[in-house]
Coordinates of C-alpha atoms in Angstrom, one line a residue:
M143 CA 78.0 16.6 -9.2
C144 CA 81.0 17.7 -11.3
S145 CA 80.0 15.3 -14.1
I146 CA 76.5 16.8 -14.1
L147 CA 77.8 20.3 -14.5
R148 CA 80.3 19.2 -17.1
R149 CA 77.6 17.5 -19.2
R150 CA 75.4 20.6 -18.8
F151 CA 78.2 22.9 -19.9
E152 CA 79.1 20.8 -23.0
H153 CA 75.4 20.7 -24.0
I154 CA 75.2 24.5 -23.9
L155 CA 78.4 24.9 -25.8
V156 CA 77.1 22.7 -28.6
S157 CA 73.9 24.6 -28.8
V158 CA 75.9 27.9 -28.9
Q159 CA 78.1 26.6 -31.8
S160 CA 75.2 25.5 -33.8
N161 CA 73.1 28.6 -33.2
A162 CA 75.8 31.2 -33.2
V163 CA 74.8 34.6 -34.4
V164 CA 77.5 36.7 -36.1
T165 CA 77.6 40.3 -35.0
R166 CA 78.5 43.3 -37.1
D167 CA 82.2 42.9 -36.1
G168 CA 82.1 39.2 -37.0
N169 CA 83.0 38.4 -33.3
Q170 CA 81.2 35.7 -31.5
A171 CA 82.7 36.5 -28.0
D172 CA 79.6 38.2 -26.7
V173 CA 77.4 35.3 -27.6
V174 CA 79.7 32.7 -26.0
W175 CA 80.0 34.8 -22.8
L176 CA 76.2 35.0 -22.5
A177 CA 75.9 31.2 -23.0
F178 CA 78.6 30.5 -20.5
K179 CA 76.9 32.7 -17.9
D180 CA 73.6 30.9 -18.4
C181 CA 75.5 27.6 -18.0
I182 CA 77.0 28.8 -14.6
V183 CA 73.6 29.9 -13.4
D184 CA 71.9 26.6 -14.4
G185 CA 74.7 24.6 -12.8
L186 CA 74.4 26.5 -9.5
C187 CA 70.7 26.0 -9.4
I188 CA 71.1 22.2 -10.0
L189 CA 73.8 22.1 -7.3
L190 CA 71.6 23.9 -4.7
T191 CA 68.6 21.7 -5.5
T192 CA 70.7 18.6 -5.1
L193 CA 72.2 19.8 -1.9
Q194 CA 68.8 20.7 -0.5
L195 CA 67.4 17.2 -1.3
H196 CA 70.4 15.6 0.2
A197 CA 70.1 17.7 3.4
I198 CA 66.4 16.9 3.7
R199 CA 67.3 13.2 3.4
L200 CA 70.0 13.5 6.1
L201 CA 67.7 15.6 8.3
G202 CA 65.0 13.0 8.2
I203 CA 67.4 10.3 9.5
I204 CA 68.6 12.6 12.2
R205 CA 65.0 13.5 13.3
A206 CA 64.1 9.8 13.4
Q207 CA 67.1 9.2 15.8
Q208 CA 65.9 12.2 17.8
A209 CA 62.4 10.8 18.1
Y210 CA 63.8 7.4 19.1
C211 CA 65.7 9.1 22.0
M212 CA 62.5 10.9 23.0
Q213 CA 60.7 7.6 23.0
L214 CA 63.3 6.0 25.3
Q215 CA 63.0 9.0 27.7
G216 CA 59.2 8.5 28.0
R217 CA 58.2 11.6 25.9
E218 CA 55.9 9.5 23.7
K219 CA 53.7 12.4 22.4
D220 CA 56.7 14.3 21.2
A221 CA 58.2 11.3 19.5
Q222 CA 54.9 10.4 17.8
T223 CA 54.7 14.0 16.5
V224 CA 58.2 13.7 15.0
Y225 CA 57.5 10.3 13.4
N226 CA 54.3 11.6 11.8
A227 CA 56.1 14.7 10.5
I228 CA 58.7 12.4 8.9
L229 CA 56.1 10.2 7.2
K230 CA 54.1 13.2 6.1
R231 CA 57.1 14.3 3.9
K232 CA 57.0 11.0 2.1
P233 CA 60.8 10.5 2.0
D234 CA 62.4 8.4 -0.8
D235 CA 64.4 6.3 1.7
I236 CA 62.3 3.2 2.3
G237 CA 64.4 2.2 5.3
L238 CA 63.6 5.5 7.0
V239 CA 59.9 5.0 6.3
A240 CA 60.0 1.5 7.7
I241 CA 61.7 2.5 10.9
A242 CA 59.5 5.5 11.5
S243 CA 56.3 3.5 10.8
N244 CA 57.4 0.6 13.1
N245 CA 58.3 2.9 16.0
S246 CA 55.0 4.8 15.5
I247 CA 53.1 1.5 15.7
T248 CA 54.8 0.6 19.0
L249 CA 53.6 3.9 20.4
N250 CA 50.0 3.3 19.3
R251 CA 50.0 -0.1 21.1
D252 CA 46.3 -1.3 21.1
Q253 CA 45.0 2.1 20.4
N254 CA 44.4 3.7 17.0
V255 CA 44.5 0.3 15.3
F256 CA 43.5 1.7 11.9
D257 CA 46.4 4.1 11.8
S258 CA 48.8 1.2 12.7
K259 CA 47.3 -1.0 9.9
K260 CA 48.2 1.8 7.4
K261 CA 51.7 2.2 8.7
I262 CA 52.6 -1.5 8.8
R263 CA 52.4 -1.6 5.0
G264 CA 55.4 0.8 4.8
A265 CA 57.3 -1.2 7.5
I266 CA 57.0 -4.5 5.5
A267 CA 57.6 -3.1 2.0
E268 CA 59.7 -5.0 -0.5
G269 CA 63.4 -4.2 -0.8
L270 CA 64.2 -3.8 2.9
Q271 CA 66.6 -6.7 3.0
N272 CA 69.5 -4.5 2.0
K273 CA 68.3 -1.4 4.0
L274 CA 67.7 -2.9 7.5
T275 CA 69.6 -5.3 9.7
S276 CA 68.3 -8.8 10.6
K277 CA 67.4 -7.6 14.1
Q278 CA 65.4 -4.7 12.8
R279 CA 63.5 -6.9 10.4
K280 CA 62.7 -9.4 13.2
A281 CA 61.4 -6.7 15.4
I282 CA 59.1 -5.5 12.6
R283 CA 57.8 -9.0 12.0
I284 CA 57.0 -9.4 15.8
N285 CA 55.1 -6.1 15.8
Q286 CA 53.2 -7.3 12.8
C287 CA 52.1 -10.4 14.7
L288 CA 51.1 -8.3 17.7
L289 CA 49.1 -6.0 15.6
S290 CA 47.1 -8.9 14.2
V291 CA 46.4 -10.0 17.8
Y292 CA 45.1 -6.6 18.6
T293 CA 42.8 -6.7 15.6
N294 CA 41.5 -10.2 16.6
Q295 CA 42.6 -11.8 13.3
T296 CA 43.1 -15.4 14.6
D297 CA 43.9 -17.1 11.3
Q298 CA 46.3 -14.3 10.1
T299 CA 48.1 -14.4 13.5
T300 CA 48.6 -18.2 13.3
Q301 CA 50.1 -17.9 9.8
L302 CA 52.3 -15.0 10.7
C303 CA 53.6 -16.8 13.8
A304 CA 54.4 -19.9 11.8
K305 CA 56.4 -17.8 9.3
L306 CA 58.2 -15.9 12.1
V307 CA 59.3 -19.2 13.7
K308 CA 60.4 -20.5 10.4
D309 CA 62.6 -17.5 9.6
Y310 CA 63.7 -16.8 13.2
P311 CA 63.6 -19.9 15.3
D312 CA 64.7 -18.0 18.5
T313 CA 61.2 -16.4 18.6
Q314 CA 59.3 -19.6 19.5
N315 CA 58.6 -18.4 23.0
L316 CA 57.0 -15.2 21.7
T317 CA 54.8 -17.1 19.3
V318 CA 53.6 -19.4 22.1
L319 CA 52.7 -16.3 24.2
L320 CA 50.8 -14.8 21.3
Q321 CA 48.9 -18.0 20.7
A322 CA 48.1 -18.2 24.5
V323 CA 46.7 -14.7 24.4
L324 CA 44.5 -15.5 21.4
A325 CA 43.2 -18.6 23.3
A326 CA 42.4 -16.5 26.4
R327 CA 40.5 -13.9 24.3
E328 CA 38.4 -16.7 22.9
G329 CA 37.5 -17.9 26.5
R330 CA 40.0 -20.7 26.7
A331 CA 42.2 -19.4 29.5
K332 CA 42.8 -22.7 31.2
E333 CA 43.8 -24.3 28.0
A334 CA 46.2 -21.5 27.3
A335 CA 47.7 -21.8 30.8
T336 CA 48.3 -25.5 30.2
T337 CA 50.0 -24.8 26.9
L338 CA 52.4 -22.3 28.6
T339 CA 53.2 -24.7 31.5
Q340 CA 54.0 -27.5 29.1
F341 CA 56.3 -25.3 27.0
A342 CA 58.0 -24.2 30.3
A343 CA 58.6 -27.9 31.2
K344 CA 60.3 -28.5 27.8
N345 CA 62.3 -25.3 27.8
P346 CA 63.8 -24.6 31.3
S347 CA 65.3 -21.3 30.1
F348 CA 61.8 -19.9 29.8
K349 CA 60.3 -21.5 32.9
M350 CA 59.8 -18.4 34.9
E351 CA 58.4 -16.3 32.1
M352 CA 55.9 -18.9 30.9
N353 CA 54.7 -19.9 34.4
L354 CA 54.1 -16.3 35.4
A355 CA 52.1 -15.7 32.2
A356 CA 50.0 -18.8 33.0
V357 CA 49.4 -17.5 36.5
Q358 CA 48.2 -14.2 35.1
L359 CA 45.8 -15.9 32.8
L360 CA 44.4 -18.0 35.7
L361 CA 44.0 -15.0 37.9
T362 CA 42.0 -13.3 35.3
E363 CA 39.6 -16.2 35.4
G364 CA 39.5 -16.2 39.2
D365 CA 41.2 -19.6 39.6
L366 CA 43.3 -18.9 42.7
D367 CA 44.0 -22.6 43.6
S368 CA 45.6 -23.3 40.2
A369 CA 47.6 -20.1 40.3
C370 CA 49.0 -21.0 43.8
N371 CA 49.9 -24.5 42.6
I372 CA 52.0 -23.1 39.7
L373 CA 53.8 -20.6 42.0
E374 CA 54.5 -23.3 44.6
K375 CA 56.2 -25.5 42.0
L376 CA 58.8 -23.0 41.0
G377 CA 61.4 -24.5 43.2
D378 CA 64.0 -22.2 44.8
A379 CA 62.5 -19.3 42.7
S380 CA 59.4 -19.5 44.9
F381 CA 61.5 -17.9 47.8
K382 CA 62.1 -14.7 45.8
P383 CA 60.5 -11.7 47.4
G384 CA 58.1 -11.0 44.6
I385 CA 56.9 -14.6 44.4
V386 CA 56.6 -14.8 48.2
S387 CA 54.6 -11.5 48.2
A388 CA 52.2 -12.9 45.5
L389 CA 51.7 -16.2 47.3
V390 CA 51.0 -14.5 50.7
T391 CA 48.5 -12.3 49.1
L392 CA 46.7 -15.2 47.4
Y393 CA 46.8 -17.2 50.6
M394 CA 45.2 -14.4 52.6
A395 CA 42.6 -13.9 49.9
Q396 CA 41.7 -17.6 50.4
G397 CA 41.7 -17.3 54.2
R398 CA 44.7 -19.6 54.5
R399 CA 46.7 -17.7 57.1
D400 CA 48.5 -20.8 58.3
A401 CA 49.9 -21.4 54.8
A402 CA 51.1 -17.8 54.6
S403 CA 52.8 -18.0 57.9
K404 CA 54.5 -21.3 57.0
L405 CA 55.7 -19.8 53.7
L406 CA 57.2 -16.8 55.4
Q407 CA 58.9 -19.0 58.0
E408 CA 60.4 -21.3 55.2
T409 CA 61.5 -18.2 53.3
V410 CA 63.4 -16.9 56.3
D411 CA 65.0 -20.2 57.0
W412 CA 66.0 -20.6 53.3
H413 CA 67.7 -17.3 53.1
R414 CA 69.5 -17.9 56.4
K415 CA 70.7 -21.2 55.2
N416 CA 71.8 -20.1 51.8
K417 CA 73.1 -16.7 53.1
E418 CA 71.8 -14.7 50.3
S419 CA 72.7 -11.0 50.1
A420 CA 70.2 -9.3 52.4
G421 CA 70.6 -5.9 50.8
D422 CA 67.3 -6.2 48.9
L423 CA 65.6 -8.4 51.6
S424 CA 65.1 -5.9 54.4
A425 CA 61.5 -5.2 53.3
L426 CA 60.9 -9.0 53.3
W427 CA 62.3 -9.4 56.8
R428 CA 60.2 -6.6 58.2
Q429 CA 57.0 -7.7 56.5
A430 CA 57.5 -11.2 57.8
A431 CA 58.1 -10.0 61.4
D432 CA 55.0 -7.7 61.3
F433 CA 52.9 -10.6 60.0
H434 CA 54.0 -13.0 62.7
L435 CA 53.7 -10.4 65.5
R436 CA 50.1 -9.7 64.4
G437 CA 49.4 -13.4 64.2
G438 CA 50.7 -14.1 67.7
E439 CA 53.9 -15.9 66.7
P440 CA 56.7 -13.9 68.4
S441 CA 59.2 -16.7 68.2
V442 CA 59.0 -16.8 64.4
A443 CA 59.0 -13.0 64.2
A444 CA 62.2 -12.8 66.4
K445 CA 64.1 -14.8 63.7
S446 CA 63.2 -12.2 61.0
L447 CA 64.1 -9.3 63.3
E448 CA 67.4 -10.9 64.1
E449 CA 68.3 -11.1 60.4
L450 CA 67.2 -7.5 59.9
L451 CA 69.2 -6.4 62.9
R452 CA 72.3 -8.3 61.7
V453 CA 72.1 -6.3 58.4
N454 CA 71.7 -2.9 60.2
P455 CA 72.9 -3.2 63.9
T456 CA 72.3 0.5 64.6
D457 CA 68.6 0.4 63.8
T458 CA 66.9 1.2 67.1
K459 CA 63.4 0.6 65.8
T460 CA 64.3 -3.0 64.8
L461 CA 65.9 -3.5 68.2
A462 CA 62.8 -2.3 70.0
Q463 CA 60.6 -4.7 68.0
L464 CA 63.0 -7.5 68.8
I465 CA 62.8 -6.8 72.5
I466 CA 58.9 -6.7 72.4
A467 CA 59.0 -10.1 70.6
Y468 CA 61.4 -11.7 73.1
A469 CA 59.4 -10.3 76.0
Q470 CA 56.5 -12.5 75.1
F471 CA 58.4 -15.8 75.3
D472 CA 62.0 -15.1 76.6
P473 CA 62.1 -12.3 79.2
S474 CA 65.8 -12.8 80.1
R475 CA 66.8 -12.3 76.5
A476 CA 64.6 -9.2 76.2
Q477 CA 66.2 -7.8 79.4
A478 CA 69.7 -8.4 78.0
L479 CA 68.8 -6.7 74.7
S480 CA 67.2 -3.7 76.5
K481 CA 70.6 -2.6 77.8
K482 CA 71.5 -1.8 74.2
L483 CA 68.8 0.8 73.9
P484 CA 69.9 4.4 74.1
A485 CA 68.9 6.5 77.2
V486 CA 65.9 8.7 77.2
G487 CA 68.1 11.8 77.7
D488 CA 70.1 10.9 74.6
L489 CA 66.9 10.6 72.5
T490 CA 65.5 14.0 73.7
P491 CA 68.4 16.1 75.0
S492 CA 66.8 19.5 74.7
S493 CA 63.1 19.0 75.4
D494 CA 61.1 21.1 77.9
V495 CA 57.9 19.3 78.9
D496 CA 56.3 22.4 80.4
A497 CA 57.0 24.4 77.2
L498 CA 55.5 21.7 75.1
E499 CA 52.4 21.6 77.2
T500 CA 51.8 25.3 77.2
S501 CA 52.6 25.8 73.5
N502 CA 49.9 26.0 70.9
W503 CA 50.1 22.6 69.2
M504 CA 47.9 19.7 68.2
M505 CA 46.5 18.9 71.6
G506 CA 44.3 22.0 71.4
T507 CA 43.3 24.9 73.6
K508 CA 41.7 22.8 76.3
V509 CA 45.1 21.5 77.5
I510 CA 46.5 25.0 77.3
K511 CA 43.7 26.3 79.5
K512 CA 44.2 23.6 82.0
A513 CA 47.9 24.2 82.2
A514 CA 47.3 28.0 82.6
S515 CA 44.8 27.3 85.5
K516 CA 47.5 25.3 87.3
V517 CA 49.9 28.3 87.4
E518 CA 50.3 29.6 91.0
P519 CA 49.3 33.2 91.6
S520 CA 51.9 35.7 92.7
P521 CA 51.8 37.1 96.3
G522 CA 50.5 40.5 95.2
M523 CA 47.6 39.1 93.3
P524 CA 44.2 38.4 95.0
S525 CA 43.1 34.8 95.3
G526 CA 40.0 33.3 93.6
S527 CA 37.8 33.5 96.7
E528 CA 38.4 37.2 97.1
L529 CA 37.5 37.8 93.5
L530 CA 34.2 35.9 94.0
Q531 CA 33.3 38.0 97.0
K532 CA 33.8 41.2 95.2
K533 CA 31.3 40.2 92.5
K534 CA 27.9 41.9 92.9
K535 CA 25.0 39.7 93.8
R536 CA 22.2 39.8 91.4
R537 CA 18.7 40.7 92.8
K538 CA 16.1 38.1 92.2
R539 CA 12.8 39.5 90.8
K540 CA 9.4 37.9 91.1
G541 CA 7.8 36.8 88.0
K542 CA 4.8 38.7 86.6
L543 CA 1.4 37.0 86.9
P544 CA -1.5 37.3 84.4
K545 CA -4.2 39.9 85.1
N546 CA -7.0 37.3 85.6
Y547 CA -4.9 35.0 87.7
D548 CA -6.8 33.1 90.4
S549 CA -4.6 31.3 92.9
T550 CA -7.6 29.1 94.1
C551 CA -8.1 27.5 90.6
D552 CA -5.7 25.1 88.9
P553 CA -4.2 26.5 85.6
D554 CA -5.5 25.2 82.3
P555 CA -3.4 22.2 81.3
E556 CA -4.0 23.0 77.6
R557 CA -2.7 26.6 78.0
W558 CA 0.4 25.8 76.0
L559 CA -1.4 24.3 73.0
P560 CA -2.5 26.4 70.0
R561 CA -6.1 27.5 70.2
H562 CA -7.2 25.3 67.2
E563 CA -5.8 22.2 69.0
R564 CA -7.6 22.7 72.3
S565 CA -10.7 20.6 73.3
T566 CA -12.8 23.7 73.8
F567 CA -12.2 25.1 70.3
R568 CA -15.3 25.3 68.1
K569 CA -15.1 26.1 64.5
K570 CA -17.2 29.0 63.2
K571 CA -20.0 28.0 60.8
D572 CA -20.1 29.4 57.3
R573 CA -23.6 30.7 56.5
R574 CA -22.9 30.8 52.8
N575 CA -22.5 27.0 52.4
K576 CA -24.8 25.7 55.2
D577 CA -27.1 23.9 52.8
I578 CA -24.5 22.7 50.3
G579 CA -24.0 18.9 50.4
K580 CA -27.5 18.0 51.7
G581 CA -29.8 16.0 49.5
T582 CA -29.4 15.1 45.9
Q583 CA -27.0 16.8 43.6
G584 CA -28.4 20.2 42.4
A585 CA -31.3 20.4 45.0
A586 CA -31.5 21.9 48.5
T587 CA -32.9 20.2 51.6
G588 CA -36.2 22.0 51.6
A589 CA -36.8 21.4 47.9
S590 CA -36.1 17.7 48.3
D591 CA -38.5 17.4 51.2
Q592 CA -41.2 19.3 49.2
Y593 CA -41.2 16.9 46.3
D594 CA -40.8 13.7 48.4
I595 CA -44.2 12.0 48.4
T596 CA -43.5 10.0 51.5
K597 CA -43.1 13.2 53.5
M598 CA -46.2 15.0 52.2
P599 CA -49.2 15.3 54.5
S600 CA -52.0 12.8 53.8
Q601 CA -54.9 15.4 54.0
A602 CA -53.2 18.0 51.9
K603 CA -55.2 19.0 48.9
A604 CA -54.1 20.6 45.7
S605 CA -54.8 24.4 45.7
P606 CA -57.2 25.5 43.0
N607 CA -55.2 28.6 42.4
T608 CA -51.9 27.3 41.3
Q609 CA -51.0 30.5 39.5
N610 CA -50.6 32.5 42.7
S611 CA -48.5 29.8 44.5
P612 CA -44.9 30.8 44.6
A613 CA -42.5 28.7 42.6
P614 CA -40.0 26.6 44.6
E615 CA -36.5 28.0 44.7
G616 CA -33.5 26.0 43.8
P617 CA -30.1 26.1 45.5
R618 CA -29.2 29.3 43.6
G619 CA -32.4 31.0 44.7
Q620 CA -31.9 30.0 48.3
Q621 CA -28.5 31.6 48.4
R622 CA -28.3 35.1 49.7
K623 CA -28.7 37.5 46.9
I624 CA -25.9 40.0 46.6
Q625 CA -27.2 43.5 46.1
H626 CA -25.0 45.8 44.0
K627 CA -24.7 49.2 45.4
K628 CA -25.3 52.0 42.9
K629 CA -22.5 54.3 42.3
K630 CA -23.1 57.7 43.7
K631 CA -22.6 60.6 41.4
G632 CA -19.9 62.9 42.4
G633 CA -21.1 66.3 43.6
K634 CA -19.7 69.6 42.9
F635 CA -17.6 71.3 45.6

């Protein structure tokens, strides 16, 4: 910074000497002072600008570290916001851009793939060999392979995995997992599981990881038998609580209760023999005991409860369960253990049964009313019989009979039915439509008979005077003619 100011000051002095203006006094002091003042102002501006840029660069690094801490705390949205703000400023430090882009990609996971594809370019830019450590570059390469898996680019994933194993041989297990995932997405889950189990057989250090991944792929395909076979071949690791829980669940799904019971019994025996620390096995003991008690195997359940009671001798619940188990096949042992149970008075030292029954609690108001009815009356209060005698007797009144009631005749059995539902009901005829529906369409009954030649009398002769015969009326003529009343004129009052 000092060299920049010095060069700037020398440049201004040279320009002043070459372009000096002589005043009336022949003195150049004013001109030199003005030039020197301009030099100081320009130097300060350059210094502030440089400091500001340096502060922004340092602030970007600090904010990236802050976002990483947020990401570790689970505040992923806040961390993503900070990473995007850093990348939006387009810093000159390619290392900062690479780290912010890589961490942002890890937050996206399999979502927002297009944004991740844009940011991965900044994470794998050239010139990062001297900016990032080997561990950081390896993590970025692994994330690049994962991103290609998410985008279903099979060929690109294969090439990237081959380069990753060549540059970092310790990542071979990760590349095998990625290739298995690709095979499962293409519908070759069993082939992928076989690949994982073969790699686990050749690399014992990754045996658990690869076998569990193969089990997960088989379960997604619904192959429970193959998944159980892999878990059963894990050796001593198959007696771990998590593996035991998974196997019992799979056995019960297949309806193999005997196999589940046998596994739990072997697990209890194995832990008793090897004397593993039972601090984390209390849940296993209790679940095994409950399972065997429900299955009608109290002798096997007693072993689990004994181990659980050995870990926590003051647990009265476990002691009670153990007594129940022994009572089914060894009553003498149950009698001996029952002496260790605390007395009832010790369990409930200050409990009043009457107060609990009369209190307003979950049993409801019926129990409270029954308890209140059992309370004995005081000597001064009248008894219940005396109260009943004091009650007034109600006078019975005779029912009212109908006006036309005849005691000699039986009542009508249809008297409760509506009138239109009774057998004696007759519907009224409508005079307006009595001829509608008879004969052909558009003709009345009388008109149809008149023009029917089969019904005409044989001796009938045509009348010579046809003009005076009335014309037959149609259905409209047969209907009753409506006479309109004439409006009366209003009179004067």
